[in-house]
Coordinates of N, CA and C in Angstrom, one line a residue:
Chain N
M22 N 0.9 -1.2 0.0 CA 0.0 -0.1 0.0 C 0.9 1.3 -0.1
R23 N 1.9 1.1 0.8 CA 2.8 2.3 0.9 C 3.5 2.7 -0.6
R24 N 3.8 1.5 -1.2 CA 4.5 1.8 -2.4 C 3.5 2.3 -3.5
E25 N 2.3 2.0 -3.5 CA 1.3 2.5 -4.5 C 1.2 4.0 -4.2
W26 N 1.1 4.5 -2.8 CA 0.9 5.8 -2.4 C 2.2 6.6 -3.1
D27 N 3.3 6.0 -2.8 CA 4.6 6.7 -3.3 C 4.4 7.0 -4.8
E28 N 4.1 5.9 -5.5 CA 4.0 5.9 -7.0 C 2.9 7.0 -7.5
L29 N 1.9 7.1 -6.6 CA 0.9 8.2 -6.9 C 1.5 9.6 -6.8
V30 N 2.2 9.8 -5.7 CA 3.0 11.1 -5.4 C 3.9 11.3 -6.5
D31 N 4.7 10.4 -6.8 CA 5.6 10.5 -7.9 C 5.0 10.9 -9.3
Y32 N 3.7 10.3 -9.7 CA 3.0 10.8 -10.7 C 2.6 12.2 -10.7
L33 N 2.0 12.5 -9.5 CA 1.5 13.9 -9.4 C 2.8 15.0 -9.4
V34 N 4.0 14.6 -9.0 CA 4.9 15.5 -9.2 C 5.5 15.6 -10.6
K35 N 5.6 14.3 -11.3 CA 6.0 14.2 -12.7 C 5.0 14.9 -13.7
S36 N 3.8 15.0 -13.3 CA 2.7 15.5 -14.2 C 2.6 17.2 -13.8
G37 N 3.3 17.6 -12.7 CA 3.4 19.1 -12.6 C 2.3 19.4 -11.7
I38 N 1.4 18.7 -11.2 CA 0.3 19.1 -10.2 C 1.0 19.4 -8.9
L39 N 1.8 18.6 -8.3 CA 2.6 18.9 -7.1 C 3.8 19.6 -7.5
K40 N 4.2 20.7 -6.9 CA 5.3 21.6 -7.3 C 6.3 22.0 -6.1
T41 N 5.5 22.4 -5.1 CA 6.2 22.9 -3.9 C 6.8 21.9 -3.0
P42 N 8.0 22.0 -2.7 CA 8.6 20.9 -1.9 C 7.9 20.5 -0.6
R43 N 7.4 21.6 0.0 CA 6.7 21.3 1.4 C 5.4 20.6 1.1
V44 N 4.8 20.9 0.0 CA 3.5 20.2 -0.4 C 3.7 18.9 -0.7
I45 N 4.8 18.6 -1.5 CA 5.2 17.3 -1.9 C 5.5 16.4 -0.7
R46 N 6.2 16.9 0.1 CA 6.7 16.1 1.4 C 5.5 15.8 2.1
A47 N 4.7 16.7 2.4 CA 3.4 16.4 3.1 C 2.5 15.4 2.6
M48 N 2.3 15.5 1.2 CA 1.5 14.5 0.5 C 2.1 13.1 0.7
R49 N 3.5 13.0 0.7 CA 4.1 11.7 0.7 C 4.0 11.2 2.2
K50 N 4.0 12.0 3.2 CA 4.1 11.7 4.5 C 2.7 11.3 5.1
V51 N 1.7 11.6 4.5 CA 0.3 11.5 5.0 C -0.6 10.8 4.0
P52 N -0.5 9.5 3.8 CA -1.3 8.6 2.9 C -2.8 8.6 3.3
R53 N -3.6 8.7 2.3 CA -5.1 8.7 2.5 C -5.5 7.5 3.3
S54 N -4.7 6.3 3.1 CA -5.2 5.0 3.7 C -5.4 5.2 5.3
L55 N -4.7 6.0 5.8 CA -4.8 6.2 7.5 C -6.2 6.7 7.8
F56 N -7.0 7.3 6.8 CA -8.2 7.9 7.2 C -9.4 7.4 6.6
L57 N -9.3 6.1 6.0 CA -10.3 5.2 5.4 C -10.8 4.2 6.2
Y58 N -12.0 3.9 5.8 CA -12.7 2.5 6.4 C -11.6 1.4 5.8
E59 N -11.7 0.3 6.8 CA -10.9 -0.9 6.4 C -11.1 -1.4 4.9
E60 N -12.4 -1.4 4.7 CA -12.8 -2.0 3.3 C -12.3 -1.0 2.2
N61 N -12.1 0.2 2.4 CA -11.6 1.1 1.3 C -10.1 1.4 1.3
K62 N -9.3 0.9 2.2 CA -8.0 1.1 2.3 C -7.2 0.8 1.0
E63 N -7.6 -0.3 0.4 CA -6.8 -0.7 -0.7 C -7.0 0.2 -1.9
Y64 N -8.1 1.2 -1.9 CA -8.3 2.0 -2.9 C -7.6 3.5 -2.7
A65 N -6.9 3.6 -1.5 CA -6.4 4.8 -1.1 C -5.6 5.6 -2.1
A66 N -4.8 4.9 -3.0 CA -4.0 5.5 -4.1 C -4.8 5.6 -5.3
V67 N -5.9 5.2 -5.5 CA -6.6 5.4 -6.7 C -7.3 6.7 -6.9
D68 N -7.3 7.2 -8.0 CA -7.7 8.6 -8.1 C -9.2 8.8 -8.1
T69 N -9.8 8.6 -7.0 CA -11.3 8.7 -7.0 C -11.7 9.2 -5.4
P70 N -12.9 9.8 -5.4 CA -13.4 10.1 -4.0 C -13.9 8.8 -3.5
L71 N -13.8 8.6 -2.2 CA -14.2 7.4 -1.5 C -15.3 7.7 -0.3
P72 N -16.2 6.7 -0.3 CA -17.3 7.0 1.0 C -16.6 7.1 2.4
I73 N -17.0 8.0 3.2 CA -16.6 8.1 4.6 C -17.7 8.1 5.5
G74 N -18.9 7.8 5.1 CA -20.0 7.7 6.0 C -21.0 8.9 5.7
R75 N -22.3 8.7 6.2 CA -23.2 9.8 6.2 C -23.4 10.4 4.7
G76 N -23.1 9.6 3.7 CA -23.2 10.0 2.3 C -22.3 11.1 1.9
Q77 N -21.2 11.2 2.7 CA -20.0 12.0 2.4 C -19.0 11.4 1.7
T78 N -18.1 12.2 1.0 CA -16.8 11.4 0.4 C -15.6 12.1 0.8
V79 N -14.5 11.5 0.7 CA -13.2 12.1 0.9 C -12.7 12.5 -0.6
S80 N -12.2 13.7 -0.8 CA -11.7 14.0 -2.1 C -10.6 13.1 -2.6
A81 N -10.6 12.9 -4.0 CA -9.5 12.2 -4.5 C -8.2 12.8 -4.4
P82 N -7.0 12.2 -4.5 CA -5.7 12.9 -4.3 C -5.6 14.0 -5.4
L83 N -5.9 13.6 -6.7 CA -5.7 14.6 -7.7 C -7.0 15.3 -8.2
S84 N -7.8 14.6 -8.8 CA -9.0 15.1 -9.4 C -10.1 15.4 -8.5
Chain R
M13 N -8.0 16.4 -5.8 CA -8.4 17.8 -5.6 C -7.6 18.2 -4.3
V14 N -7.2 17.2 -3.4 CA -6.3 17.8 -2.3 C -5.1 18.3 -2.8
S15 N -4.5 17.7 -3.8 CA -3.2 18.3 -4.3 C -3.3 19.6 -4.8
I16 N -4.4 19.8 -5.7 CA -4.7 21.0 -6.3 C -4.8 22.2 -5.3
M17 N -5.7 21.8 -4.4 CA -6.0 22.8 -3.4 C -4.8 23.2 -2.5
N18 N -4.0 22.3 -2.2 CA -2.8 22.4 -1.2 C -1.8 23.4 -2.0
E19 N -1.8 23.2 -3.4 CA -0.8 24.0 -4.1 C -1.6 25.4 -4.2
A20 N -2.8 25.6 -4.4 CA -3.4 26.8 -4.7 C -3.5 27.7 -3.6
L21 N -3.3 27.0 -2.3 CA -3.3 27.9 -1.1 C -2.0 28.5 -0.9
E22 N -1.0 28.1 -1.4 CA 0.3 28.9 -1.2 C 0.6 28.8 0.3
L23 N 0.6 27.7 0.8 CA 0.8 27.4 2.3 C 2.1 27.7 2.8
K24 N 2.4 28.2 3.9 CA 3.8 28.5 4.4 C 3.8 27.9 6.0
V25 N 4.9 27.6 6.4 CA 5.2 27.1 7.6 C 4.7 28.1 8.6
G26 N 4.1 27.9 9.6 CA 3.6 28.9 10.6 C 2.1 29.4 10.4
H27 N 1.7 29.1 9.2 CA 0.2 29.6 9.0 C -0.9 29.0 9.8
K28 N -1.8 30.0 10.1 CA -2.9 29.6 10.8 C -4.1 29.4 9.7
V29 N -4.5 28.2 9.6 CA -5.6 27.8 8.5 C -6.9 27.4 9.2
L30 N -7.9 27.7 8.4 CA -9.3 27.3 8.7 C -9.8 26.5 7.6
E31 N -10.3 25.2 7.9 CA -10.9 24.3 6.8 C -12.3 24.1 7.3
V32 N -13.2 24.4 6.3 CA -14.6 24.2 6.5 C -15.0 22.9 5.9
G33 N -15.4 21.7 6.6 CA -15.6 20.5 6.1 C -14.5 19.5 6.5
S34 N -14.6 18.9 7.7 CA -13.3 18.1 7.9 C -13.4 16.7 7.3
G35 N -14.6 16.2 6.9 CA -14.7 14.9 6.4 C -14.0 13.8 7.3
C36 N -13.2 13.1 6.8 CA -12.5 12.0 7.5 C -11.2 12.6 8.2
G37 N -10.8 13.8 7.9 CA -9.6 14.5 8.6 C -8.2 14.3 7.9
W38 N -8.4 13.7 6.6 CA -7.2 13.5 5.7 C -6.6 14.9 5.2
H39 N -7.6 15.7 4.6 CA -7.1 17.0 4.0 C -6.5 17.8 5.1
S40 N -7.1 18.0 6.2 CA -6.5 18.9 7.3 C -5.1 18.4 7.8
S41 N -4.9 17.1 7.8 CA -3.7 16.5 8.3 C -2.5 16.8 7.2
T42 N -2.9 16.7 6.0 CA -1.8 17.0 4.9 C -1.4 18.5 5.1
I43 N -2.4 19.4 5.4 CA -2.1 20.8 5.5 C -1.4 20.9 6.8
A44 N -1.6 20.3 7.8 CA -0.8 20.4 9.1 C 0.6 20.0 8.8
E45 N 0.8 19.1 8.1 CA 2.2 18.5 7.8 C 3.0 19.7 6.8
I46 N 2.2 20.6 6.3 CA 2.9 21.7 5.6 C 3.1 22.9 6.4
V47 N 2.1 23.3 7.2 CA 2.1 24.5 8.1 C 2.8 24.2 9.5
A48 N 3.0 22.9 9.8 CA 3.5 22.6 11.1 C 4.3 21.2 10.8
P49 N 5.2 21.3 10.1 CA 5.9 20.1 9.7 C 6.7 19.4 10.8
S50 N 6.8 18.1 10.7 CA 7.3 17.4 11.9 C 8.8 17.5 11.9
D51 N 9.5 18.1 10.9 CA 11.0 18.3 10.9 C 11.4 19.9 11.3
K52 N 10.2 20.5 11.7 CA 10.5 22.0 12.2 C 10.3 22.0 13.8
P53 N 10.9 23.0 14.5 CA 10.6 23.1 16.0 C 9.2 23.5 16.1
R54 N 8.6 23.2 17.2 CA 7.1 23.4 17.5 C 7.0 24.9 17.6
K55 N 8.0 25.7 18.0 CA 7.6 27.1 18.1 C 7.4 27.8 16.7
E56 N 7.8 27.0 15.7 CA 7.5 27.6 14.3 C 6.2 27.2 13.7
W57 N 5.6 26.2 14.5 CA 4.3 25.6 13.9 C 3.1 26.4 13.8
G58 N 2.4 26.4 12.8 CA 1.2 27.0 12.7 C 0.1 25.9 13.2
H59 N -1.1 26.2 12.8 CA -2.3 25.4 13.3 C -3.4 25.3 12.2
V60 N -4.0 24.1 12.2 CA -5.3 24.0 11.4 C -6.4 23.9 12.2
Y61 N -7.4 24.6 12.0 CA -8.7 24.4 12.6 C -9.8 24.0 11.6
T62 N -10.4 22.9 12.0 CA -11.3 22.3 11.0 C -12.6 22.0 11.5
I63 N -13.8 22.5 10.8 CA -15.0 22.5 11.4 C -16.0 21.5 10.4
E64 N -16.5 20.6 11.2 CA -17.5 19.6 10.6 C -18.9 19.7 11.2
I65 N -19.9 19.7 10.3 CA -21.2 20.0 10.8 C -22.0 18.8 11.3
I66 N -21.5 17.5 10.6 CA -21.9 16.3 11.0 C -21.3 15.6 12.1
P67 N -22.1 15.5 13.4 CA -21.4 15.2 14.5 C -20.5 13.7 14.3
E68 N -21.1 12.9 13.9 CA -20.4 11.5 13.7 C -19.1 11.7 12.8
L69 N -19.0 12.5 11.8 CA -17.9 12.7 11.0 C -16.9 13.4 11.8
A70 N -17.2 14.5 12.5 CA -16.3 15.2 13.3 C -15.7 14.3 14.5
E71 N -16.4 13.4 14.9 CA -15.9 12.4 15.9 C -14.8 11.5 15.4
R72 N -15.2 11.0 14.1 CA -14.3 10.1 13.5 C -13.0 10.7 13.1
A73 N -13.2 12.1 12.5 CA -12.2 12.8 12.0 C -11.2 13.0 13.2
R74 N -11.7 13.4 14.4 CA -10.8 13.5 15.4 C -10.0 12.2 15.8
R75 N -10.7 11.2 15.8 CA -10.0 9.9 16.1 C -9.0 9.6 15.0
N76 N -9.3 9.8 13.7 CA -8.3 9.5 12.8 C -7.1 10.4 12.9
I77 N -7.3 11.7 13.2 CA -6.2 12.6 13.2 C -5.3 12.3 14.4
E78 N -6.0 11.8 15.5 CA -5.1 11.3 16.7 C -4.3 10.2 16.3
Q79 N -4.9 9.2 15.7 CA -4.3 7.9 15.3 C -3.2 8.2 14.2
A80 N -3.3 9.4 13.4 CA -2.2 9.6 12.4 C -1.1 10.5 13.1
G81 N -1.4 10.9 14.3 CA -0.4 11.8 15.0 C -0.4 13.4 14.8
F82 N -1.6 13.7 14.5 CA -1.8 15.2 14.1 C -2.5 16.0 15.2
E83 N -2.9 15.4 16.3 CA -3.8 16.0 17.3 C -3.4 17.3 17.8
E84 N -1.9 17.5 17.9 CA -1.4 18.8 18.4 C -1.4 19.9 17.3
R85 N -1.6 19.6 16.2 CA -1.6 20.5 15.0 C -2.9 20.8 14.4
V86 N -3.8 19.9 14.6 CA -5.2 20.1 14.1 C -6.1 20.1 15.1
T87 N -7.1 20.9 15.1 CA -8.3 21.1 16.2 C -9.6 20.8 15.4
V88 N -10.3 19.9 15.6 CA -11.7 19.6 15.1 C -12.7 20.1 15.9
I89 N -13.6 20.9 15.2 CA -14.7 21.6 15.8 C -15.9 21.2 15.2
C90 N -16.9 20.7 16.1 CA -18.2 20.4 15.4 C -19.1 21.6 15.3
G91 N -19.5 22.1 14.3 CA -20.4 23.2 14.1 C -20.6 23.6 12.7
D92 N -21.1 24.8 12.5 CA -21.5 25.4 11.2 C -20.4 26.2 10.6
G93 N -19.6 25.5 9.9 CA -18.4 26.2 9.3 C -18.7 27.2 8.3
S94 N -19.9 27.3 7.8 CA -20.3 28.5 6.9 C -20.2 29.8 7.6
L95 N -20.2 29.8 8.9 CA -20.1 31.0 9.7 C -18.7 31.3 10.1
G96 N -17.7 30.4 9.5 CA -16.3 30.5 9.9 C -16.0 30.0 11.3
F97 N -14.8 30.7 12.0 CA -14.6 30.3 13.4 C -14.1 31.5 14.0
P98 N -15.0 32.6 14.3 CA -14.6 33.8 14.9 C -13.7 33.7 16.1
E99 N -13.8 32.6 16.9 CA -13.0 32.5 18.1 C -11.5 32.5 17.8
R100 N -11.1 32.1 16.6 CA -9.6 32.1 16.2 C -9.3 32.9 15.1
A101 N -10.2 33.7 14.6 CA -9.9 34.5 13.4 C -9.0 35.7 13.8
P102 N -8.3 36.2 13.0 CA -8.3 36.1 11.5 C -7.3 34.9 11.1
F103 N -7.6 34.3 10.0 CA -6.7 33.1 9.4 C -5.9 33.7 8.2
D104 N -4.7 32.9 8.1 CA -3.8 33.3 6.8 C -4.4 32.6 5.6
R105 N -5.0 31.5 5.8 CA -5.6 30.7 4.7 C -7.0 30.1 5.1
I106 N -7.9 30.0 4.3 CA -9.1 29.4 4.5 C -9.5 28.5 3.3
L107 N -9.9 27.3 3.6 CA -10.4 26.4 2.5 C -11.7 25.9 2.8
V108 N -12.6 25.8 1.8 CA -13.8 25.0 1.9 C -13.9 23.7 1.1
T109 N -14.2 22.6 1.7 CA -14.1 21.4 1.1 C -15.5 20.8 0.6
A110 N -16.5 21.8 0.6 CA -17.8 21.5 0.0 C -18.2 22.8 -0.8
A111 N -19.1 22.4 -1.8 CA -19.5 23.5 -2.7 C -20.5 24.5 -2.1
A112 N -20.3 25.7 -2.1 CA -21.0 26.8 -1.5 C -22.0 27.4 -2.6
P113 N -23.0 27.9 -2.2 CA -23.9 28.5 -3.2 C -23.4 29.9 -3.6
Y114 N -22.7 30.6 -2.5 CA -22.1 31.7 -2.8 C -20.8 31.8 -1.8
V115 N -20.0 33.0 -1.9 CA -18.9 32.9 -0.9 C -19.4 33.5 0.4
P116 N -19.5 32.5 1.5 CA -20.0 33.0 2.8 C -19.2 34.3 3.3
P117 N -20.1 35.3 3.4 CA -19.4 36.6 4.0 C -18.4 36.5 5.3
P118 N -18.8 35.7 6.3 CA -18.1 35.5 7.4 C -16.7 34.9 7.1
L119 N -16.5 34.1 6.0 CA -15.2 33.7 5.7 C -14.2 34.9 5.1
K120 N -14.9 35.6 4.3 CA -14.1 36.9 3.7 C -13.6 37.8 4.9
E121 N -14.7 37.9 5.9 CA -14.3 38.7 7.1 C -13.2 38.2 7.9
Q122 N -13.1 36.8 7.9 CA -12.2 36.2 8.8 C -10.8 35.9 8.2
L123 N -10.6 36.5 7.0 CA -9.4 36.4 6.3 C -8.4 37.5 6.6
K124 N -7.3 37.1 6.9 CA -6.1 38.2 7.2 C -5.9 39.1 5.9
V125 N -5.5 40.2 5.9 CA -5.0 41.0 4.8 C -3.8 40.3 4.2
G126 N -3.8 40.0 2.9 CA -2.8 39.2 2.3 C -3.2 37.6 2.3
G127 N -4.3 37.4 2.9 CA -4.6 36.0 3.0 C -5.4 35.4 1.6
I128 N -5.4 34.1 1.7 CA -6.0 33.4 0.7 C -7.2 32.5 0.9
L129 N -8.2 32.6 0.3 CA -9.5 31.7 0.5 C -9.7 30.9 -0.7
V130 N -9.7 29.6 -0.6 CA -10.0 28.7 -1.8 C -11.2 27.9 -1.6
L131 N -12.3 28.0 -2.4 CA -13.5 27.3 -2.2 C -14.2 27.1 -3.5
P132 N -15.0 25.9 -3.6 CA -15.8 25.8 -4.9 C -17.2 26.5 -4.6
V133 N -17.7 27.1 -5.9 CA -18.9 27.8 -5.7 C -19.7 27.3 -6.8
G134 N -20.9 27.0 -6.5 CA -21.8 26.5 -7.6 C -23.1 25.8 -7.1
A135 N -23.9 25.3 -8.1 CA -25.2 24.6 -7.7 C -24.8 23.2 -7.3
V136 N -25.7 22.6 -6.6 CA -25.8 21.2 -6.2 C -26.0 20.3 -7.4
G137 N -25.1 19.2 -7.4 CA -25.4 18.1 -8.4 C -24.9 18.5 -9.7
F138 N -24.2 19.8 -9.8 CA -23.5 20.1 -11.0 C -22.0 20.3 -10.9
Y139 N -21.3 20.7 -11.8 CA -20.0 21.1 -11.6 C -19.8 22.4 -10.9
Q140 N -18.9 22.8 -10.2 CA -18.7 24.0 -9.6 C -17.4 24.6 -10.1
T141 N -17.2 25.9 -9.7 CA -16.1 26.5 -10.1 C -15.2 26.7 -8.7
L142 N -13.8 26.3 -8.8 CA -13.0 26.5 -7.8 C -12.5 27.9 -7.8
L143 N -12.7 28.6 -6.8 CA -12.2 30.1 -6.8 C -11.2 30.2 -5.7
R144 N -10.1 31.1 -6.2 CA -9.1 31.6 -5.2 C -9.3 33.0 -5.0
I145 N -9.4 33.4 -3.8 CA -9.8 34.7 -3.5 C -8.6 35.3 -2.6
R146 N -7.9 36.4 -3.1 CA -6.9 37.0 -2.3 C -7.3 38.4 -1.7
R147 N -7.2 38.5 -0.3 CA -7.6 39.7 0.2 C -6.4 40.7 0.2
V148 N -6.5 41.9 -0.4 CA -5.7 42.9 -0.6 C -6.3 44.0 0.0
N149 N -5.8 44.4 1.2 CA -6.5 45.5 2.0 C -7.9 45.1 2.1
D150 N -8.9 45.9 1.7 CA -10.3 45.6 1.7 C -10.8 45.0 0.5
D151 N -9.9 44.8 -0.5 CA -10.4 44.3 -1.8 C -10.3 42.8 -1.9
F152 N -11.1 42.1 -2.6 CA -11.1 40.6 -2.5 C -10.9 40.4 -4.1
L153 N -9.7 39.8 -4.4 CA -9.5 39.6 -5.9 C -9.8 38.2 -6.2
E154 N -10.6 37.9 -7.2 CA -11.1 36.5 -7.5 C -10.3 36.0 -8.7
E155 N -10.0 34.6 -8.6 CA -9.4 34.0 -9.8 C -10.3 32.7 -10.0
D156 N -10.5 32.4 -11.1 CA -11.3 31.0 -11.6 C -10.2 29.9 -11.8
L157 N -10.2 28.9 -10.9 CA -9.1 27.8 -11.0 C -9.8 26.6 -11.8
G158 N -11.0 26.7 -12.3 CA -11.5 25.6 -13.1 C -12.7 24.9 -12.6
G159 N -13.2 23.9 -13.3 CA -14.3 23.2 -12.9 C -14.1 22.1 -12.0
V160 N -14.9 21.8 -10.8 CA -14.7 20.9 -9.9 C -16.1 20.2 -9.4
A161 N -16.0 19.2 -8.8 CA -17.3 18.5 -8.3 C -17.2 18.2 -6.8
F162 N -18.0 18.9 -6.0 CA -17.8 18.6 -4.5 C -19.1 18.3 -3.9
V163 N -19.3 17.8 -2.7 CA -20.6 17.5 -2.0 C -21.1 19.0 -1.6
P164 N -22.4 19.1 -1.4 CA -22.8 20.6 -1.0 C -22.4 21.0 0.3
L165 N -22.1 22.3 0.5 CA -22.0 22.9 1.7 C -23.2 23.2 2.4
V166 N -23.5 22.8 3.7 CA -24.8 22.9 4.3 C -24.4 23.9 5.5
G167 N -25.5 24.5 6.0 CA -25.4 25.5 7.1 C -26.1 26.8 6.7
K168 N -25.8 27.9 7.5 CA -26.6 29.1 7.3 C -26.2 29.7 6.0
H169 N -25.0 29.6 5.6 CA -24.6 30.1 4.2 C -24.4 29.1 3.2
G170 N -25.0 27.8 3.4 CA -24.7 26.6 2.6 C -26.2 26.5 1.7
H171 N -26.2 25.4 1.0 CA -27.5 25.0 0.3 C -28.5 24.5 1.3
K172 N -29.7 25.1 0.9 CA -30.9 24.8 1.7 C -31.6 23.6 1.4
I173 N -31.4 23.0 0.4 CA -32.3 21.8 0.0 C -31.6 20.4 0.5
Y174 N -30.5 20.6 0.9 CA -29.7 19.3 1.3 C -30.0 18.9 2.6
R175 N -30.5 17.8 2.9 CA -30.5 17.4 4.3 C -29.2 16.5 4.8
Y176 N -28.8 16.8 5.9 CA -27.6 16.0 6.4 C -27.9 15.3 7.7

């Protein structure tokens, strides 16, 4: 899971979406999986919003 | 969206940030690691205040933030974030993580001179516009950062048709 998250951040840097060193560092250090329901953790690095309860979603890392 | 907003906010170490809509606490924790990084001394740390209107989500966000080790850098408040958080205003940066029908006036009032407010504005169930608003003295300069899709903001300055 850690590797997939690192690959996502690498992609965001390569594509120019993440530019600022402090922002890149923070995105790398704080993976979305820590904040998801157990059953959604495997999708943490997928670029999609995910359910967090009460009909609400957590934003996608990129879009 | 978290990447785009975190870049658009031009965050700096030491900033005091208000987030409207905590959700699960992930976004506020990423911001905390920018304004209060673990590799900087605590005296340089800024702080993130995040408001969530749905009590169960606020409770879970608080738990997630604690488990991820950000409880000293992020304060979760359960309440109506469309009113801002006057108790800790003014803020260097404000972000809204739900789509507002218009820019809530309290958020503009609670922005420091030189501060930046980033929020999606638009109708429910459609694409909205992500706005970046810079406060220059008493002027507010708006920039359109493109189309986005968020859950609706609810509360006094939120959408009235949405039950939460």
